[in-house]
Structure formats: C-alpha cells, structure tokens
Short mmCIF file of C-alpha atoms and ligand atoms in Angstrom, two decimals:
data_model
loop_
_atom_site.label_atom_id
_atom_site.label_comp_id
_atom_site.label_asym_id
_atom_site.label_seq_id
_atom_site.Cartn_x
_atom_site.Cartn_y
_atom_site.Cartn_z
CA UNK J 2 76.18 114.46 62.40
CA UNK J 3 73.59 112.81 64.84
CA UNK J 4 72.28 115.58 67.58
CA UNK J 5 73.78 115.28 71.09
CA UNK J 6 70.13 113.93 72.26
CA UNK J 7 70.21 111.36 69.57
CA UNK J 8 73.81 110.05 70.53
CA UNK J 9 72.79 109.83 74.46
CA UNK J 10 69.73 108.30 73.80
CA UNK J 11 71.34 105.65 71.90
CA UNK J 12 74.07 105.13 74.25
CA UNK J 13 71.17 104.69 76.70
CA UNK J 14 69.94 101.67 74.92
CA UNK J 15 73.30 100.15 75.56
CA UNK J 16 74.36 100.94 79.24
CA UNK J 17 70.90 102.60 80.72
CA UNK J 18 71.98 104.77 83.51
CA UNK J 19 75.60 104.77 82.73
CA UNK J 20 75.67 107.64 80.55
CA UNK J 21 76.55 111.00 81.99
CA UNK J 22 75.80 114.54 80.74
CA UNK J 23 75.90 116.66 83.77
CA UNK J 24 78.57 119.71 82.40
CA UNK J 25 79.78 119.68 85.87
CA UNK J 26 80.17 115.69 86.37
CA UNK J 27 81.96 115.31 82.87
CA UNK J 28 84.06 118.16 83.07
CA UNK J 29 87.26 116.54 84.80
CA UNK J 30 86.93 113.78 81.92
CA UNK J 31 87.24 116.62 79.47
CA UNK J 32 91.09 117.61 80.58
CA UNK J 33 94.14 116.61 81.42
CA UNK J 34 95.73 116.05 85.02
CA UNK J 35 98.16 118.82 83.98
CA UNK J 36 95.61 121.04 82.39
CA UNK J 37 97.68 121.54 79.39
CA UNK J 38 94.98 119.40 77.17
CA UNK J 39 91.12 120.46 77.65
CA UNK J 40 88.29 119.71 75.08
CA UNK J 41 85.04 118.97 75.68
CA UNK J 42 82.45 116.05 75.10
CA UNK J 43 78.76 115.41 75.15
CA UNK J 44 78.65 112.75 77.48
CA UNK J 45 80.54 110.06 79.29
CA UNK J 46 79.83 106.62 78.87
CA UNK J 47 80.55 103.99 81.41
CA UNK J 48 79.75 100.19 80.45
CA UNK J 49 79.72 97.67 82.69
CA UNK J 50 81.05 94.51 80.84
CA UNK J 51 83.36 93.78 77.51
CA UNK J 52 79.61 93.22 75.65
CA UNK J 53 78.17 96.67 76.65
CA UNK J 54 81.94 98.40 75.33
CA UNK J 55 81.09 96.41 72.21
CA UNK J 56 77.69 97.40 72.26
CA UNK J 57 78.73 101.48 72.59
CA UNK J 58 81.48 100.92 69.73
CA UNK J 59 78.84 99.71 67.57
CA UNK J 60 76.37 102.39 68.30
CA UNK J 61 78.93 104.95 67.90
CA UNK J 62 80.26 103.68 64.68
CA UNK J 63 76.39 103.32 63.47
CA UNK J 64 76.08 107.04 64.25
CA UNK J 65 79.24 107.92 63.09
CA UNK J 66 80.60 109.46 66.50
CA UNK J 67 84.04 109.15 67.58
CA UNK J 68 85.27 107.84 70.92
CA UNK J 69 88.17 108.59 73.23
CA UNK J 70 88.64 105.73 75.64
CA UNK J 71 89.68 106.80 79.16
CA UNK J 72 91.20 105.15 82.14
CA UNK J 73 92.43 106.96 85.24
CA UNK J 74 93.07 109.94 82.94
CA UNK J 75 96.72 109.92 84.14
CA UNK J 76 97.90 110.47 80.51
CA UNK J 77 100.47 113.38 79.92
CA UNK J 78 100.23 113.51 75.79
CA UNK J 79 96.76 114.55 75.74
CA UNK J 80 95.97 111.28 74.59
CA UNK J 81 93.24 110.64 76.83
CA UNK J 82 91.03 113.52 76.73
CA UNK J 83 87.90 114.12 73.81
CA UNK J 84 89.82 117.46 72.31
CA UNK J 85 87.42 117.54 69.64
CA UNK J 86 83.97 116.73 70.96
CA UNK J 87 84.22 113.27 71.09
CA UNK J 88 82.16 110.70 73.39
CA UNK J 89 84.48 109.85 76.50
CA UNK J 90 84.38 105.82 76.78
CA UNK J 91 85.19 105.16 80.67
CA UNK J 92 86.45 101.76 81.44
CA UNK J 93 86.47 102.68 85.47
CA UNK J 94 83.39 99.71 85.96
CA UNK J 95 85.50 96.85 84.70
CA UNK J 96 86.97 96.51 87.78
CA UNK J 97 86.62 92.51 88.01
CA UNK J 98 90.03 90.98 89.49
CA UNK J 99 90.50 87.63 89.16
CA UNK J 100 92.26 85.45 91.85
CA UNK J 101 96.04 85.10 91.23
CA UNK J 102 97.01 82.00 89.52
CA UNK J 103 99.88 80.79 91.59
CA UNK J 104 100.73 77.99 90.02
CA UNK J 105 101.21 80.13 86.67
CA UNK J 106 102.05 83.48 88.65
CA UNK J 107 99.65 85.54 86.37
CA UNK J 108 96.66 87.65 86.78
CA UNK J 109 93.55 88.45 84.74
CA UNK J 110 92.34 92.20 85.73
CA UNK J 111 89.43 94.41 84.20
CA UNK J 112 90.57 97.60 82.56
CA UNK J 113 89.36 99.83 85.01
CA UNK J 114 91.22 98.29 88.16
CA UNK J 115 94.09 100.83 89.31
CA UNK J 116 97.49 99.78 89.06
CA UNK J 117 98.12 99.76 92.83
CA UNK J 118 94.99 97.06 93.27
CA UNK J 119 96.80 94.76 91.17
CA UNK J 120 99.82 95.43 92.79
CA UNK J 121 97.96 94.75 96.11
CA UNK J 122 96.41 91.34 94.67
CA UNK J 123 99.80 90.14 93.64
CA UNK J 124 101.49 90.78 96.98
CA UNK J 125 98.85 89.04 98.75
CA UNK J 126 99.35 85.83 97.02
CA UNK J 127 103.24 86.01 97.29
CA UNK J 128 103.91 87.74 93.95
CA UNK J 129 104.52 91.30 92.43
CA UNK J 130 103.24 92.93 89.22
CA UNK J 131 106.55 94.85 87.98
CA UNK J 132 105.28 97.80 86.58
CA UNK J 133 105.16 100.32 88.97
CA UNK J 134 105.11 104.45 88.39
CA UNK J 135 103.97 106.99 90.57
CA UNK J 136 100.51 107.41 89.68
CA UNK J 137 99.97 103.62 90.69
CA UNK J 138 96.68 104.68 92.63
CA UNK J 139 94.85 106.33 89.55
CA UNK J 140 96.36 104.72 86.84
CA UNK J 141 94.66 101.85 85.28
CA UNK J 142 95.21 98.20 83.69
CA UNK J 143 93.65 99.56 80.59
CA UNK J 144 95.35 102.93 80.22
CA UNK J 145 98.80 101.38 81.09
CA UNK J 146 98.34 98.40 78.73
CA UNK J 147 96.88 101.14 75.91
CA UNK J 148 99.87 103.38 76.51
CA UNK J 149 102.71 100.66 77.03
CA UNK J 150 103.18 102.45 80.15
CA UNK J 151 106.88 102.00 81.36
CA UNK J 152 107.73 103.40 84.95
CA UNK J 153 110.85 102.84 87.12
CA UNK J 154 111.23 99.52 86.91
CA UNK J 155 111.71 98.85 83.07
CA UNK J 156 115.88 98.42 83.70
CA UNK J 157 114.96 95.28 85.03
CA UNK J 158 111.25 93.73 84.06
CA UNK J 159 110.58 95.45 81.01
CA UNK J 160 107.54 97.77 79.66
CA UNK J 161 103.47 96.95 80.17
CA UNK J 162 103.88 95.18 76.95
CA UNK J 163 106.72 92.57 78.29
CA UNK J 164 104.09 91.74 81.05
CA UNK J 165 100.99 91.27 78.66
CA UNK J 166 100.12 87.64 78.37
CA UNK J 167 96.68 88.37 76.60
CA UNK J 168 94.15 90.44 76.24
CA UNK J 169 90.43 91.19 76.13
CA UNK J 170 89.71 94.17 73.65
CA UNK J 171 86.84 95.78 71.63
CA UNK J 172 88.32 96.52 67.66
CA UNK J 173 87.24 99.63 66.34
CA UNK J 174 84.37 97.44 64.35
CA UNK J 175 82.49 96.16 67.44
CA UNK J 176 84.43 92.72 67.32
CA UNK J 177 85.27 91.45 70.60
CA UNK J 178 88.59 89.60 70.64
CA UNK J 179 89.76 87.64 73.97
CA UNK J 180 93.00 85.91 74.54
CA UNK J 181 93.20 85.21 77.76
CA UNK J 182 94.58 82.08 78.47
CA UNK J 183 97.86 82.95 79.52
CA UNK J 184 100.22 80.80 77.60
CA UNK J 185 103.85 81.74 77.66
CA UNK J 186 104.43 80.33 74.56
CA UNK J 187 101.80 80.46 72.19
CA UNK J 188 102.96 81.00 68.35
CA UNK J 189 99.60 81.00 66.67
CA UNK J 190 99.93 84.09 64.56
CA UNK J 191 99.74 87.75 65.12
CA UNK J 192 100.31 88.56 68.58
CA UNK J 193 97.18 91.18 69.01
CA UNK J 194 97.81 92.03 72.43
CA UNK J 195 101.21 93.19 71.57
CA UNK J 196 100.10 95.40 68.56
CA UNK J 197 97.40 96.84 70.64
CA UNK J 198 99.58 97.62 73.65
CA UNK J 199 100.86 100.97 73.04
CA UNK J 200 98.32 101.71 69.97
CA UNK J 201 96.82 104.58 72.39
CA UNK J 202 93.20 103.63 72.36
CA UNK J 203 93.52 103.83 68.35
CA UNK J 204 92.86 100.11 67.31
CA UNK J 205 90.68 98.61 70.29
CA UNK J 206 89.58 99.51 73.28
CA UNK J 207 91.22 97.09 75.96
CA UNK J 208 88.49 95.81 78.40
CA UNK J 209 90.95 92.99 80.42
CA UNK J 210 94.61 92.20 80.68
CA UNK J 211 96.30 88.69 81.54
CA UNK J 212 99.30 89.90 83.21
CA UNK J 213 102.56 87.92 84.23
CA UNK J 214 103.74 88.52 87.64
CA UNK J 215 107.44 88.00 89.16
CA UNK J 216 108.48 86.87 92.59
CA UNK J 217 108.15 89.28 95.42
CA UNK J 218 111.59 89.70 96.73
CA UNK J 219 111.77 89.93 100.55
CA UNK J 220 114.85 92.46 100.85
CA UNK J 221 115.05 95.71 99.09
CA UNK J 222 117.89 98.57 99.20
CA UNK J 223 117.43 102.29 98.27
CA UNK J 224 120.15 104.39 97.94
CA UNK J 225 120.76 108.25 96.68
CA UNK J 226 124.05 108.96 95.30
CA UNK J 227 125.10 112.54 94.56
CA UNK J 228 127.36 113.49 91.89
CA UNK J 229 128.99 116.75 90.75
CA UNK J 230 127.98 116.39 87.13
CA UNK J 231 125.14 114.52 84.70
CA UNK J 232 128.16 112.36 83.00
CA UNK J 233 129.43 111.19 86.63
CA UNK J 234 125.90 110.44 87.54
CA UNK J 235 125.34 108.42 84.21
CA UNK J 236 129.01 106.61 84.55
CA UNK J 237 127.82 105.52 88.35
CA UNK J 238 124.65 103.90 86.43
CA UNK J 239 126.99 102.02 83.79
CA UNK J 240 129.06 100.61 86.87
CA UNK J 241 126.10 99.54 89.06
CA UNK J 242 124.21 98.15 85.98
CA UNK J 243 127.32 96.00 85.27
CA UNK J 244 128.39 94.81 88.55
CA UNK J 245 124.80 94.75 90.53
CA UNK J 246 122.64 92.10 89.41
CA UNK J 247 119.62 92.78 92.11
CA UNK J 248 119.62 96.19 90.44
CA UNK J 249 115.86 97.22 89.74
CA UNK J 250 115.82 101.02 89.08
CA UNK J 251 117.86 103.66 88.33
CA UNK J 252 116.29 107.02 88.56
CA UNK J 253 117.95 110.50 87.84
CA UNK J 254 117.25 114.01 89.00
CA UNK J 255 118.71 117.34 89.42
CA UNK J 256 119.30 120.05 92.24
CA UNK J 257 116.87 122.40 90.79
CA UNK J 258 114.06 119.37 90.57
CA UNK J 259 114.92 118.53 94.05
CA UNK J 260 115.23 122.11 95.47
CA UNK J 261 111.57 122.42 94.04
CA UNK J 262 110.49 118.97 95.07
CA UNK J 263 111.51 120.02 98.87
CA UNK J 264 109.65 123.27 98.93
CA UNK J 265 106.37 122.08 97.95
CA UNK J 266 106.87 119.00 99.74
CA UNK J 267 108.35 120.19 102.78
CA UNK J 268 110.91 117.35 102.98
CA UNK J 269 114.72 118.24 104.08
CA UNK J 270 116.80 117.41 101.31
CA UNK J 271 118.68 114.00 101.40
CA UNK J 272 122.23 116.02 102.08
CA UNK J 273 123.26 119.14 103.87
CA UNK J 274 124.74 120.75 100.58
CA UNK J 275 123.14 120.56 97.04
CA UNK J 276 124.95 118.65 94.18
CA UNK J 277 124.26 118.92 90.30
CA UNK J 278 123.06 115.57 89.87
CA UNK J 279 121.97 112.54 91.93
CA UNK J 280 120.86 108.84 91.51
CA UNK J 281 118.17 106.95 92.98
CA UNK J 282 119.12 103.30 92.77
CA UNK J 283 116.68 100.40 94.36
CA UNK J 284 118.36 96.72 94.38
CA UNK J 285 115.75 93.70 95.11
CA UNK J 286 116.87 90.21 96.36
CA UNK J 287 116.36 86.86 98.70
CA UNK J 288 118.89 88.10 101.21
CA UNK J 289 119.75 91.73 101.88
CA UNK J 290 121.39 93.52 99.21
CA UNK J 291 122.39 96.13 101.37
CA UNK J 292 126.24 94.74 101.38
CA UNK J 293 126.19 94.29 97.66
CA UNK J 294 124.78 97.49 96.84
CA UNK J 295 127.68 99.33 99.17
CA UNK J 296 130.48 97.13 97.27
CA UNK J 297 128.70 98.39 93.92
CA UNK J 298 128.64 102.18 95.02
CA UNK J 299 132.29 101.50 96.53
CA UNK J 300 133.10 100.95 92.96
CA UNK J 301 131.46 104.03 91.59
CA UNK J 302 133.88 106.70 90.55
CA UNK J 303 133.45 110.64 91.63
CA UNK J 304 130.70 110.03 93.80
CA UNK J 305 130.18 112.76 96.03
CA UNK J 306 128.07 111.38 98.68
CA UNK J 307 125.24 108.77 99.67
CA UNK J 308 122.28 107.76 101.75
CA UNK J 309 121.12 104.47 101.98
CA UNK J 310 117.79 103.19 103.12
CA UNK J 311 116.77 99.64 103.80
CA UNK J 312 113.47 100.15 106.35
CA UNK J 313 110.48 100.46 104.06
CA UNK J 314 109.21 103.91 105.16
CA UNK J 315 113.09 105.55 104.72
CA UNK J 316 112.89 103.77 101.34
CA UNK J 317 109.57 105.50 100.46
CA UNK J 318 110.93 108.93 101.42
CA UNK J 319 114.03 108.37 99.35
CA UNK J 320 111.54 107.42 96.70
CA UNK J 321 109.86 110.64 97.10
CA UNK J 322 112.31 112.71 96.32
CA UNK J 323 112.17 111.61 92.66
CA UNK J 324 108.52 110.46 92.32
CA UNK J 325 107.34 113.83 93.71
CA UNK J 326 108.78 115.87 90.60
CA UNK J 327 105.91 115.66 88.81
CA UNK J 328 103.41 117.15 90.85
CA UNK J 329 106.05 119.61 91.93
CA UNK J 330 106.67 120.61 88.56
CA UNK J 331 102.65 120.89 87.71
CA UNK J 332 102.48 123.55 90.74
CA UNK J 333 103.87 126.04 88.60
CA UNK J 334 101.33 126.09 85.84
CA UNK J 335 100.64 123.20 82.80
CA UNK J 336 104.05 121.93 81.79
CA UNK J 337 105.47 120.91 78.30
CA UNK J 338 106.17 117.32 78.93
CA UNK J 339 108.82 116.04 76.83
CA UNK J 340 109.18 112.15 77.91
CA UNK J 341 112.30 111.03 75.67
CA UNK J 342 114.70 108.42 75.33
CA UNK J 343 118.25 108.76 74.00
CA UNK J 344 121.27 106.54 72.96
CA UNK J 345 122.99 105.83 76.64
CA UNK J 346 126.17 107.25 74.99
CA UNK J 347 124.49 110.61 74.51
CA UNK J 348 122.34 111.05 77.57
CA UNK J 349 124.55 113.04 79.39
CA UNK J 350 125.75 115.44 76.64
CA UNK J 351 121.90 115.81 75.67
CA UNK J 352 120.92 116.28 79.19
CA UNK J 353 123.49 119.27 79.51
CA UNK J 354 122.35 120.75 76.14
CA UNK J 355 119.06 120.82 76.11
CA UNK J 356 118.15 123.74 78.96
CA UNK J 357 120.46 125.83 76.41
CA UNK J 358 118.56 125.20 73.47
CA UNK J 359 115.39 125.69 75.29
CA UNK J 360 116.71 129.03 76.72
CA UNK J 361 117.42 130.19 73.46
CA UNK J 362 114.12 129.95 71.90
CA UNK J 363 112.67 131.03 74.99
CA UNK J 364 114.59 132.73 77.66
CA UNK J 365 111.37 132.81 80.38
CA UNK J 366 111.20 129.12 79.81
CA UNK J 367 112.55 127.03 82.50
CA UNK J 368 113.87 123.53 81.67
CA UNK J 369 113.00 120.45 84.64
CA UNK J 370 114.77 116.82 83.76
CA UNK J 371 114.31 113.85 85.74
CA UNK J 372 113.90 110.28 84.87
CA UNK J 373 114.65 106.83 84.53
CA UNK J 374 118.57 107.04 83.74
CA UNK J 375 118.75 103.03 83.61
CA UNK J 376 117.15 102.79 80.78
CA UNK J 377 117.86 106.00 78.87
CA UNK J 378 114.69 107.46 79.38
CA UNK J 379 114.92 111.63 80.40
CA UNK J 380 111.39 113.67 81.24
CA UNK J 381 112.36 116.95 79.67
CA UNK J 382 109.58 119.02 81.44
CA UNK J 383 109.41 122.98 80.05
CA UNK J 384 107.60 125.53 82.31
CA UNK J 385 106.79 129.12 81.21
CA UNK J 386 105.28 128.77 77.68
CA UNK J 387 101.62 128.70 76.82
CA UNK J 388 100.22 125.43 76.32
CA UNK J 389 99.91 126.29 72.63
CA UNK J 390 103.01 127.71 72.27
CA UNK J 391 105.23 124.28 70.66
CA UNK J 392 108.59 126.00 69.43
CA UNK J 393 110.00 124.65 72.41
CA UNK J 394 108.70 121.17 71.83
CA UNK J 395 109.64 121.74 68.22
CA UNK J 396 113.31 122.28 69.38
CA UNK J 397 113.84 119.52 71.88
CA UNK J 398 111.88 116.57 69.46
CA UNK J 399 114.57 117.45 66.90
CA UNK J 400 117.51 117.94 69.43
CA UNK J 401 116.72 113.93 70.23
CA UNK J 402 116.08 113.09 66.93
CA UNK J 403 119.49 114.47 66.11
CA UNK J 404 121.10 112.02 68.63
CA UNK J 405 119.10 109.02 67.43
CA UNK J 406 116.34 109.05 70.28
CA UNK J 407 112.93 108.75 70.30
CA UNK J 408 110.52 111.74 70.97
CA UNK J 409 107.99 109.29 73.28
CA UNK J 410 109.56 106.56 75.49
CA UNK J 411 106.80 105.91 77.92
CA UNK J 412 104.07 108.47 77.74
CA UNK J 413 103.47 107.75 73.80
CA UNK J 414 102.33 109.97 71.08
CA UNK J 415 99.16 111.23 71.98
CA UNK J 416 97.94 114.60 70.53
CA UNK J 417 101.10 116.16 71.77
CA UNK J 418 103.49 115.06 69.63
CA UNK J 419 101.49 113.70 66.67
CA UNK J 420 103.04 116.37 64.32
CA UNK J 421 106.50 115.05 65.16
CA UNK J 422 105.87 111.11 64.43
CA UNK J 423 108.05 111.52 61.28
CA UNK J 424 111.12 112.41 63.59
CA UNK J 425 110.70 108.62 64.91
CA UNK J 426 109.24 106.94 62.07
CA UNK J 427 109.65 106.31 58.44
CA UNK J 428 107.37 107.38 55.74
CA UNK J 429 106.68 103.44 55.38
CA UNK J 430 106.42 102.84 58.62
CA UNK J 431 103.51 105.50 59.04
CA UNK J 432 101.70 103.62 55.65
CA UNK J 433 101.87 100.61 57.55
CA UNK J 434 100.24 102.28 60.79
CA UNK J 435 97.95 103.43 58.82
CA UNK J 436 97.02 100.32 57.11
CA UNK J 437 96.61 98.82 60.34
CA UNK J 438 94.23 101.33 61.69
CA UNK J 439 91.98 101.01 58.87
CA UNK J 440 91.77 97.34 58.71
CA UNK J 441 90.94 97.21 62.87
CA UNK J 442 88.87 100.62 62.91
CA UNK J 443 87.68 101.10 59.45
CA UNK J 444 85.48 104.10 60.19
CA UNK J 445 88.26 105.72 62.12
CA UNK J 446 85.90 106.39 65.27
CA UNK J 447 88.76 105.47 67.94
CA UNK J 448 90.70 107.99 69.34
CA UNK J 449 90.98 109.80 65.90
CA UNK J 450 93.18 112.67 67.11
CA UNK J 451 96.34 110.71 69.12
CA UNK J 452 99.17 109.42 67.59
CA UNK J 453 98.45 109.20 63.92
CA UNK J 454 98.61 112.87 62.04
CA UNK J 455 95.99 113.62 59.97
CA UNK J 456 96.61 112.21 56.70
CA UNK J 457 98.13 114.53 53.84
CA UNK J 458 94.94 115.49 51.60
C1 MLT Z 503 107.75 109.97 85.95
O1 MLT Z 503 108.38 109.07 85.23
O2 MLT Z 503 107.63 110.40 86.78
C2 MLT Z 503 106.35 109.70 85.10
O3 MLT Z 503 106.43 109.26 83.92
C3 MLT Z 503 105.62 111.36 85.14
C4 MLT Z 503 106.13 112.40 84.45
O4 MLT Z 503 107.09 111.90 83.66
O5 MLT Z 503 105.99 113.41 84.89
ZN1 ZN Z 504 108.54 108.33 83.77
#
C-alpha cells in the first residue's frame, strides 16, 4: 500500500488544494448520520468537474487505493462512509444546475446538488421533481441516483430510477460515460443509467443526471387518518388507492412513534386521544382535491378519526408527524435501521409480529415502525442493541424473507446488509452482479465494502 503522503500528493496533482486531510474537518465524512457506522480516511478529495473525478479514479486505480463516493452523507446503511480506510470522494463541488428544459420537462443537475435545490429549480419553471424525502436539504442528486432513493411519493411517481433519463458517470476504469440527451425513447443497447442507479457507488461515480420532471399540480390536500389497528389502516390504504386517482402518498406511523415525535419536537398530537395506527395521505390535482379526498375517506371502513389540511403550513405540520420519526428515533441512540418491503397482503401481519420477534431476541430492545404503506415499504427501527450486535437485524431480515419480502426497499444494502444479500438474491443473480462489477470496476476500487459480500475463498 502506498503511504498516506504518496496518496495525498498524487490526489493534489489532480485537484490541487481540494484534498482535505485535517482530522477535525474530515471526521464528519467518516461517520454516518445515525452514528452507527464509523470509519476513518486518510483524505477527503473534492473534485470540481467530471474530468477531475475521472482523474481521481485513475490515480486511485494506479495506486491501488479504494474510494468511497459520498454525496450528502444521508445514507442509512453505512454505504457512504470509509469503514476500512478508503479515500472519500466527495461530490459536493459538482453543483451545476442547468436551466430547466421547459419543452421536454427535464433538468440536468450535477451530483452535488441537493434534492431540495432540484425541487426549487423545477418549481420555479412550473414543473416539479417528483422524488421527495425528509433529508431533501442534504441528500444529493448523485447520492439519490447511486442508491435509487425512494421516499414518500413512489406510490404515484416511482423511484429515482423512474425519473432518470440520462447520466454522466465515471466507471471504475476511469472512463467517462455520458448520455444526457434526455430522449424518452432510446433503445440503443444496455441502459447504463438504470444499471448504475442503485449500484451504491460500486460500479461508477455519478457526476450528473438528466431528470424527468412532472407537472406541478397547484392543489394539494393532506389528511391524517386514525385507526384501531394496522390491519384497519392498511385496509383503508387499499380503498384510497383504488378510489382516489389523485392520491400521491400513503404513509404509516404508529402510536409509540407519534408519541416520541411529539415529545422530541414539542408538537401537539393530531388527535386528543392516541390511536394504534395512523395513515398520512396526500392528494394533488389541477382542482382542489379536498372533496374527492373526503369522499374517498368516507368509503374507508373502521376509521377512528381524521384531520384534513389544505393550507400549506398546516399540510407541512401534518407531514412533520411522519417525517420527524427519523430524527426523533435518533435521539435514543444509534438505531438499527431495517428498511424492508413486504407483499402488501402480508404487511399488517408483519408489522404486528416484528416487535414480538425482536423482543424474543433482545427484551431490552424497542421496535419503531413507520414507512410508506402505499408501496409496502416499512422502516423497522430498533433501538437498544449495540451497533455491532446484529442478532435483531438477522431476525427481522429472515422474517421478511419468509414472507417473500425484500431486505431493502429504498435505503440499499450498503455495508449493513451485505451479509444477508442471499436472502433477497439467488446465487446466479449474485454471480451476475460480480461479473458486472468486474467489467466496470476491474480492480475493485469503488466502494468495495458496499452491496456485494466478500467473495467466498
Ligand atoms: C423515511 O422514510 O423517513 C426515510 O427512509 C428515513 C428513515 O427510514 O429513517
Ligand atoms: Zn423511507
């Protein structure tokens, strides 16, 4: 292995002063947002162009040094931190946002642009970027593409991959692949953006993305609905999905999570009394959807209560009950975050069963459940067990697999779940993954500790 000094000197040849080695400055780049995953790095390198990214990748390839690409560092599975002394390749300086193509309804943005900035740019041009998530202020285009981020509106608009019309990226070979023309129909071979999207920085470093925009509908209505059970709530979700075409989001949270959110944020609860399960629903349309929402909600059986908001600040308050779960749970210490997806028919039973199974493994653990009920994605968060104690992770992920679910719905596999990849993917699928990895990153320098488990020796 080359010395730190050699690595830093070589990187400086590519990006000049944009190699950071001050331990205090680089410390936040070496740990994740939850504090569960902590590593170390000799340097954070901050290229300012795609050409410089390619130069950095080529230099690291020559030196035999591994890289971890990093965007806003909002990942939740340890996939964006240097757990084994890798160099951090920060894309934070790639902040160009092209003018919105108002004819096509598309936008090209650099990897380091925050999701919220893309949303604002789209909104200013009368369009909307459909991917939305609570960390919109820090999560970046590059990171959301690399992880195929989902979020709160997948039900209606699909995940990041569904918005991706083109991409510029640097492969592990150092070659630049750029296809940003934005043609909706373009059947000219392998769809590299679709392949790189969700590959968690293991095949290529995303430097820019061409994104599809959707019409910015002027009217929105948000409601929080209360239920006596998760099964009732999910029954309600099915009714709404069937009867309300303007439905954009159906989110789930439970009484303990809401209580914690209210304690941490100081918000008052939405109802005078607690209910076991809640749905947050959002509808958007060209005309006020409030009446349509009321009619659809009226058809929901076993409803224990509802609050409705049309005015923007009140809508944001209702959203906060759901979106503040992540920060509220983090106040209890680093959580085990198990982002899973279940066949919708099995979701209610799973949600009821998982705390019981967790308790059987670790009676001191607390299970928090919330998520995107409309698409079957539930976030199982467990607080209590030490970060390295994976018994609870194993139990939950095996339970998910037993129901025919997936061990990652939207956060990815990262470092946290790669030992369980076999629960979701067959041997031949994993062999195909490895072949693709070898082709695009022959020396295995890109994010070597994410997604794929070590090769059996
Ligand atoms: C969410 O849906 O709030 C995010 O995926 C974050 C999380 O799971 O904590
Ligand atoms: Zn989520």
